[in-house]
Amino acid sequence: MNIVLLGGPGSGKGTVSNLLEETQNMGHIATGDMFREEIKNETDLGKKAQEYINKGNLVPDDITINMLKGKINQFKDFHGVVFDGFPRNVEQAKALEDMLEEQGQKVDLALFLDIPDEDIIYRTVKRRICSNKECGAIYNLEYKKPKVDGICDICGSKLIQRKDDNEETITERLKVYHEQSKELIEFYEEQNLLYRVKLHASVNITKEMIKEWLENYNKNR
Ligand code: ADP
Ligand code: ZN
């Protein structure tokens, strides 16, 4: 099963991905994480992407789509792939269809994490992430505090704040999100692949919740 996650910045896509990876043995492709890795390694791609990311804009489709090519077949042995942060517009959604089709696969579910804008700003400003890439745990200083300040509960690494998780960039990211998401949601709705869950900032997403969503989705098809 291949799952596409839709939802604004800080809507919980990363948390859902981590849980799906853990419980369903799914591969995980997060374009935001891939860009951050390229930036850290100071690659040409990273340098190009950084300009857009720091402003809260989308990286151009050709750069993003090229970065993904060849990544999907790395997960052949997994129980499908969860796409986090891709596609972000219909252009990218069509490119994903093509990439999957080449592997004899398709998108099976578009899970839309629907959270109010006020909650998004709050949630992203307070977000802290584990600096250990292998771990990638996500915390919130208000709702999901680590046991020890600044330290990951799971692996003991330092927690860091994403450079683009400041109010100014988030406001721009939200604007970009609203411009693109309506069409994208309709794209998946028309194919009868959309499943919407209503969330709030204070909701801690659990394994049980995800299990229930998947069951309900399959039941109602
Ligand atoms: P969030 O979901 O919190 O906005 P991401 O980690 O998914 O965070 O993305 C961070 C930034 O990386 C985005 O604001 C955008 O600039 C860039 N980015 C990530 N995925 C894509 C994509 N599919 N297309 C274009 N830009 C992307
Ligand atoms: Zn960790």
CSV table of C-alpha atoms and ligand atoms in Angstrom, one decimal:
chain,number,residue,atom,x,y,z
A,1,MET,CA,0.0,0.0,0.0
A,2,ASN,CA,1.4,3.4,-1.0
A,3,ILE,CA,0.1,6.4,1.1
A,4,VAL,CA,0.4,10.0,0.3
A,5,LEU,CA,0.1,12.4,3.2
A,6,LEU,CA,-1.6,15.8,2.7
A,7,GLY,CA,-1.8,18.6,5.2
A,8,GLY,CA,-0.3,21.9,6.1
A,9,PRO,CA,3.1,22.5,7.7
A,10,GLY,CA,3.1,20.9,11.2
A,11,SER,CA,-0.1,19.0,10.6
A,12,GLY,CA,1.4,15.8,11.8
A,13,LYS,CA,2.7,14.3,8.6
A,14,GLY,CA,6.1,13.5,10.1
A,15,THR,CA,4.6,11.8,13.1
A,16,VAL,CA,2.2,9.7,11.1
A,17,SER,CA,5.1,8.7,8.8
A,18,ASN,CA,7.2,7.6,11.7
A,19,LEU,CA,4.3,5.5,13.1
A,20,LEU,CA,3.5,3.9,9.7
A,21,GLU,CA,7.2,3.1,9.2
A,22,GLU,CA,7.2,1.4,12.6
A,23,THR,CA,3.9,-0.5,12.6
A,24,GLN,CA,3.3,-1.3,8.9
A,25,ASN,CA,6.9,-1.8,7.8
A,26,MET,CA,6.5,0.9,5.2
A,27,GLY,CA,9.3,2.9,3.5
A,28,HIS,CA,9.3,6.6,4.1
A,29,ILE,CA,10.1,9.4,1.6
A,30,ALA,CA,10.1,12.9,3.1
A,31,THR,CA,11.1,15.5,0.5
A,32,GLY,CA,11.6,18.2,3.3
A,33,ASP,CA,14.1,15.8,5.1
A,34,MET,CA,15.8,15.1,1.8
A,35,PHE,CA,16.3,18.8,1.1
A,36,ARG,CA,17.5,19.4,4.7
A,37,GLU,CA,20.1,16.6,4.2
A,38,GLU,CA,21.3,18.2,0.9
A,39,ILE,CA,21.6,21.6,2.6
A,40,LYS,CA,23.6,20.1,5.4
A,41,ASN,CA,25.9,18.4,3.0
A,42,GLU,CA,26.2,21.7,1.0
A,43,THR,CA,25.5,20.0,-2.3
A,44,ASP,CA,24.6,22.0,-5.4
A,45,LEU,CA,21.0,20.8,-5.1
A,46,GLY,CA,21.0,21.9,-1.4
A,47,LYS,CA,22.3,25.4,-2.2
A,48,LYS,CA,19.6,25.9,-4.8
A,49,ALA,CA,16.8,24.5,-2.6
A,50,GLN,CA,17.8,26.6,0.4
A,51,GLU,CA,16.9,29.9,-1.2
A,52,TYR,CA,13.3,28.7,-1.6
A,53,ILE,CA,13.0,26.9,1.7
A,54,ASN,CA,14.2,29.8,3.8
A,55,LYS,CA,11.6,32.0,2.3
A,56,GLY,CA,8.9,29.5,2.8
A,57,ASN,CA,8.4,28.9,-0.9
A,58,LEU,CA,8.2,25.6,-2.7
A,59,VAL,CA,11.3,24.3,-4.4
A,60,PRO,CA,10.6,24.2,-8.2
A,61,ASP,CA,8.9,21.1,-9.5
A,62,ASP,CA,11.7,20.0,-11.8
A,63,ILE,CA,14.3,20.0,-9.0
A,64,THR,CA,12.0,18.2,-6.6
A,65,ILE,CA,10.8,15.6,-9.1
A,66,ASN,CA,14.3,14.8,-10.2
A,67,MET,CA,15.5,14.4,-6.7
A,68,LEU,CA,12.8,11.7,-6.2
A,69,LYS,CA,13.5,9.7,-9.3
A,70,GLY,CA,15.1,6.4,-8.5
A,71,LYS,CA,14.3,6.7,-4.8
A,72,ILE,CA,11.0,4.8,-5.0
A,73,ASN,CA,12.6,1.5,-6.1
A,74,GLN,CA,14.9,1.6,-3.0
A,75,PHE,CA,11.9,0.4,-1.0
A,76,LYS,CA,11.0,-2.7,-3.0
A,77,ASP,CA,11.3,-4.9,0.1
A,78,PHE,CA,8.9,-2.8,2.1
A,79,HIS,CA,5.2,-2.9,2.6
A,80,GLY,CA,4.7,0.1,0.4
A,81,VAL,CA,5.9,3.7,0.8
A,82,VAL,CA,4.5,6.7,2.7
A,83,PHE,CA,5.1,10.0,0.9
A,84,ASP,CA,5.5,12.9,3.3
A,85,GLY,CA,5.5,16.4,1.8
A,86,PHE,CA,5.2,15.1,-1.8
A,87,PRO,CA,3.2,15.7,-3.9
A,88,ARG,CA,2.4,19.3,-3.0
A,89,ASN,CA,0.6,20.2,-6.2
A,90,VAL,CA,-1.1,18.5,-9.1
A,91,GLU,CA,1.9,18.6,-11.3
A,92,GLN,CA,3.9,16.6,-8.7
A,93,ALA,CA,0.9,14.3,-8.2
A,94,LYS,CA,0.9,13.4,-11.8
A,95,ALA,CA,4.7,12.9,-11.8
A,96,LEU,CA,4.3,10.5,-8.8
A,97,GLU,CA,1.6,8.5,-10.7
A,98,ASP,CA,4.1,8.1,-13.6
A,99,MET,CA,6.9,7.0,-11.3
A,100,LEU,CA,4.8,4.5,-9.5
A,101,GLU,CA,3.3,3.2,-12.6
A,102,GLU,CA,6.8,2.3,-13.9
A,103,GLN,CA,7.1,0.0,-10.9
A,104,GLY,CA,3.6,-1.5,-11.5
A,105,GLN,CA,2.3,0.4,-8.5
A,106,LYS,CA,-0.1,3.2,-7.6
A,107,VAL,CA,-1.3,5.5,-4.8
A,108,ASP,CA,-3.7,3.6,-2.6
A,109,LEU,CA,-4.6,6.3,-0.1
A,110,ALA,CA,-4.3,10.1,0.3
A,111,LEU,CA,-4.5,10.7,4.0
A,112,PHE,CA,-5.4,14.4,4.6
A,113,LEU,CA,-4.5,15.7,8.1
A,114,ASP,CA,-6.9,18.6,8.4
A,115,ILE,CA,-5.8,21.1,11.1
A,116,PRO,CA,-6.8,24.8,11.6
A,117,ASP,CA,-4.4,27.5,10.6
A,118,GLU,CA,-4.1,28.9,14.1
A,119,ASP,CA,-3.0,25.5,15.4
A,120,ILE,CA,-0.4,25.2,12.7
A,121,ILE,CA,1.4,28.4,13.6
A,122,TYR,CA,1.4,27.4,17.2
A,123,ARG,CA,2.5,23.9,16.6
A,124,THR,CA,5.4,24.6,14.2
A,125,VAL,CA,6.9,27.4,16.4
A,126,LYS,CA,7.0,25.0,19.3
A,127,ARG,CA,8.2,22.0,17.3
A,128,ARG,CA,11.6,20.4,18.1
A,129,ILE,CA,13.1,17.5,16.2
A,130,CYS,CA,15.7,14.9,17.0
A,131,SER,CA,19.0,15.8,15.4
A,132,ASN,CA,19.7,12.1,14.7
A,133,LYS,CA,18.5,11.4,11.2
A,134,GLU,CA,18.0,7.7,11.8
A,135,CYS,CA,15.6,8.5,14.7
A,136,GLY,CA,13.8,11.6,13.5
A,137,ALA,CA,11.4,11.8,16.5
A,138,ILE,CA,9.3,14.9,16.7
A,139,TYR,CA,8.4,16.8,19.9
A,140,ASN,CA,6.4,19.8,20.9
A,141,LEU,CA,7.3,22.0,23.8
A,142,GLU,CA,3.7,22.4,24.7
A,143,TYR,CA,2.0,19.1,23.9
A,144,LYS,CA,4.6,16.5,23.6
A,145,LYS,CA,7.5,17.5,25.8
A,146,PRO,CA,10.7,15.4,26.0
A,147,LYS,CA,11.3,13.9,29.4
A,148,VAL,CA,14.6,15.8,29.7
A,149,ASP,CA,14.8,19.3,28.2
A,150,GLY,CA,16.5,19.4,24.8
A,151,ILE,CA,17.1,15.6,24.7
A,152,CYS,CA,15.4,12.9,22.6
A,153,ASP,CA,13.5,10.3,24.8
A,154,ILE,CA,14.2,7.6,22.2
A,155,CYS,CA,17.8,7.9,21.3
A,156,GLY,CA,19.3,10.5,23.6
A,157,SER,CA,20.5,12.9,20.9
A,158,LYS,CA,20.1,16.6,21.0
A,159,LEU,CA,16.8,18.2,19.9
A,160,ILE,CA,17.0,21.0,17.4
A,161,GLN,CA,14.6,23.5,15.9
A,162,ARG,CA,14.2,23.7,12.1
A,163,LYS,CA,15.4,26.9,10.6
A,164,ASP,CA,12.2,27.4,8.7
A,165,ASP,CA,10.0,26.9,11.8
A,166,ASN,CA,9.8,30.6,12.6
A,167,GLU,CA,6.6,32.6,12.5
A,168,GLU,CA,7.5,34.6,9.4
A,169,THR,CA,8.4,31.6,7.2
A,170,ILE,CA,5.5,29.6,8.5
A,171,THR,CA,3.0,32.4,7.5
A,172,GLU,CA,4.4,32.2,4.0
A,173,ARG,CA,4.3,28.3,4.0
A,174,LEU,CA,0.7,28.4,5.0
A,175,LYS,CA,-0.1,30.8,2.2
A,176,VAL,CA,1.6,28.6,-0.3
A,177,TYR,CA,-0.1,25.6,1.1
A,178,HIS,CA,-3.6,27.0,0.7
A,179,GLU,CA,-2.8,28.1,-2.9
A,180,GLN,CA,-1.9,24.6,-3.9
A,181,SER,CA,-3.8,22.2,-1.6
A,182,LYS,CA,-7.4,22.7,-2.9
A,183,GLU,CA,-6.6,21.4,-6.3
A,184,LEU,CA,-4.5,18.6,-4.9
A,185,ILE,CA,-7.3,17.5,-2.5
A,186,GLU,CA,-9.8,17.5,-5.4
A,187,PHE,CA,-7.4,15.5,-7.5
A,188,TYR,CA,-7.4,12.7,-5.0
A,189,GLU,CA,-11.1,13.1,-4.1
A,190,GLU,CA,-12.0,12.5,-7.7
A,191,GLN,CA,-10.2,9.3,-7.7
A,192,ASN,CA,-11.9,8.2,-4.5
A,193,LEU,CA,-8.6,8.0,-2.7
A,194,LEU,CA,-9.1,10.8,-0.1
A,195,TYR,CA,-9.5,10.1,3.6
A,196,ARG,CA,-9.8,13.2,5.8
A,197,VAL,CA,-9.1,13.3,9.5
A,198,LYS,CA,-9.8,16.4,11.5
A,199,LEU,CA,-7.1,17.2,14.0
A,200,HIS,CA,-6.2,19.9,16.5
A,201,ALA,CA,-2.9,21.1,17.9
A,202,SER,CA,-3.4,19.3,21.2
A,203,VAL,CA,-4.0,15.9,19.6
A,204,ASN,CA,-1.2,13.4,20.0
A,205,ILE,CA,-1.4,11.0,17.1
A,206,THR,CA,-1.0,7.4,18.3
A,207,LYS,CA,-0.6,4.0,16.6
A,208,GLU,CA,-4.2,3.1,17.6
A,209,MET,CA,-5.5,6.2,15.8
A,210,ILE,CA,-3.7,5.3,12.6
A,211,LYS,CA,-5.0,1.7,12.8
A,212,GLU,CA,-8.5,3.0,13.2
A,213,TRP,CA,-8.1,5.4,10.2
A,214,LEU,CA,-6.9,2.6,7.9
A,215,GLU,CA,-9.7,0.3,9.0
A,216,ASN,CA,-12.4,2.9,8.4
A,217,TYR,CA,-10.9,3.8,5.1
A,218,ASN,CA,-10.9,0.2,3.9
A,219,LYS,CA,-14.4,-0.4,5.3
A,220,ASN,CA,-15.9,2.5,3.4
A,221,ARG,CA,-14.5,1.7,0.0
B,1,ADP,P1,6.3,21.2,6.4
B,1,ADP,O1,5.4,20.1,6.0
B,1,ADP,O2,6.4,21.5,7.9
B,1,ADP,O3,6.2,22.5,5.6
B,1,ADP,P2,8.6,19.9,5.0
B,1,ADP,O4,9.7,19.4,5.7
B,1,ADP,O5,7.7,19.0,4.3
B,1,ADP,O6,7.8,20.8,6.1
B,1,ADP,O7,9.1,21.0,3.9
B,1,ADP,C1,10.0,22.1,4.2
B,1,ADP,C2,10.2,22.9,3.0
B,1,ADP,O8,10.9,22.1,1.9
B,1,ADP,C3,9.0,23.5,2.3
B,1,ADP,O9,8.5,24.7,2.8
B,1,ADP,C4,9.4,23.6,0.8
B,1,ADP,O10,10.2,24.8,0.7
B,1,ADP,C5,10.4,22.4,0.7
B,1,ADP,N1,9.7,21.3,0.1
B,1,ADP,C6,9.4,20.1,0.7
B,1,ADP,N2,8.7,19.2,-0.1
B,1,ADP,C7,8.6,19.9,-1.3
B,1,ADP,C8,7.9,19.6,-2.5
B,1,ADP,N3,7.3,18.4,-2.7
B,1,ADP,N4,7.9,20.5,-3.5
B,1,ADP,C9,8.5,21.7,-3.3
B,1,ADP,N5,9.1,22.1,-2.2
B,1,ADP,C10,9.2,21.2,-1.2
B,2,ZN,ZN,16.1,10.6,18.6
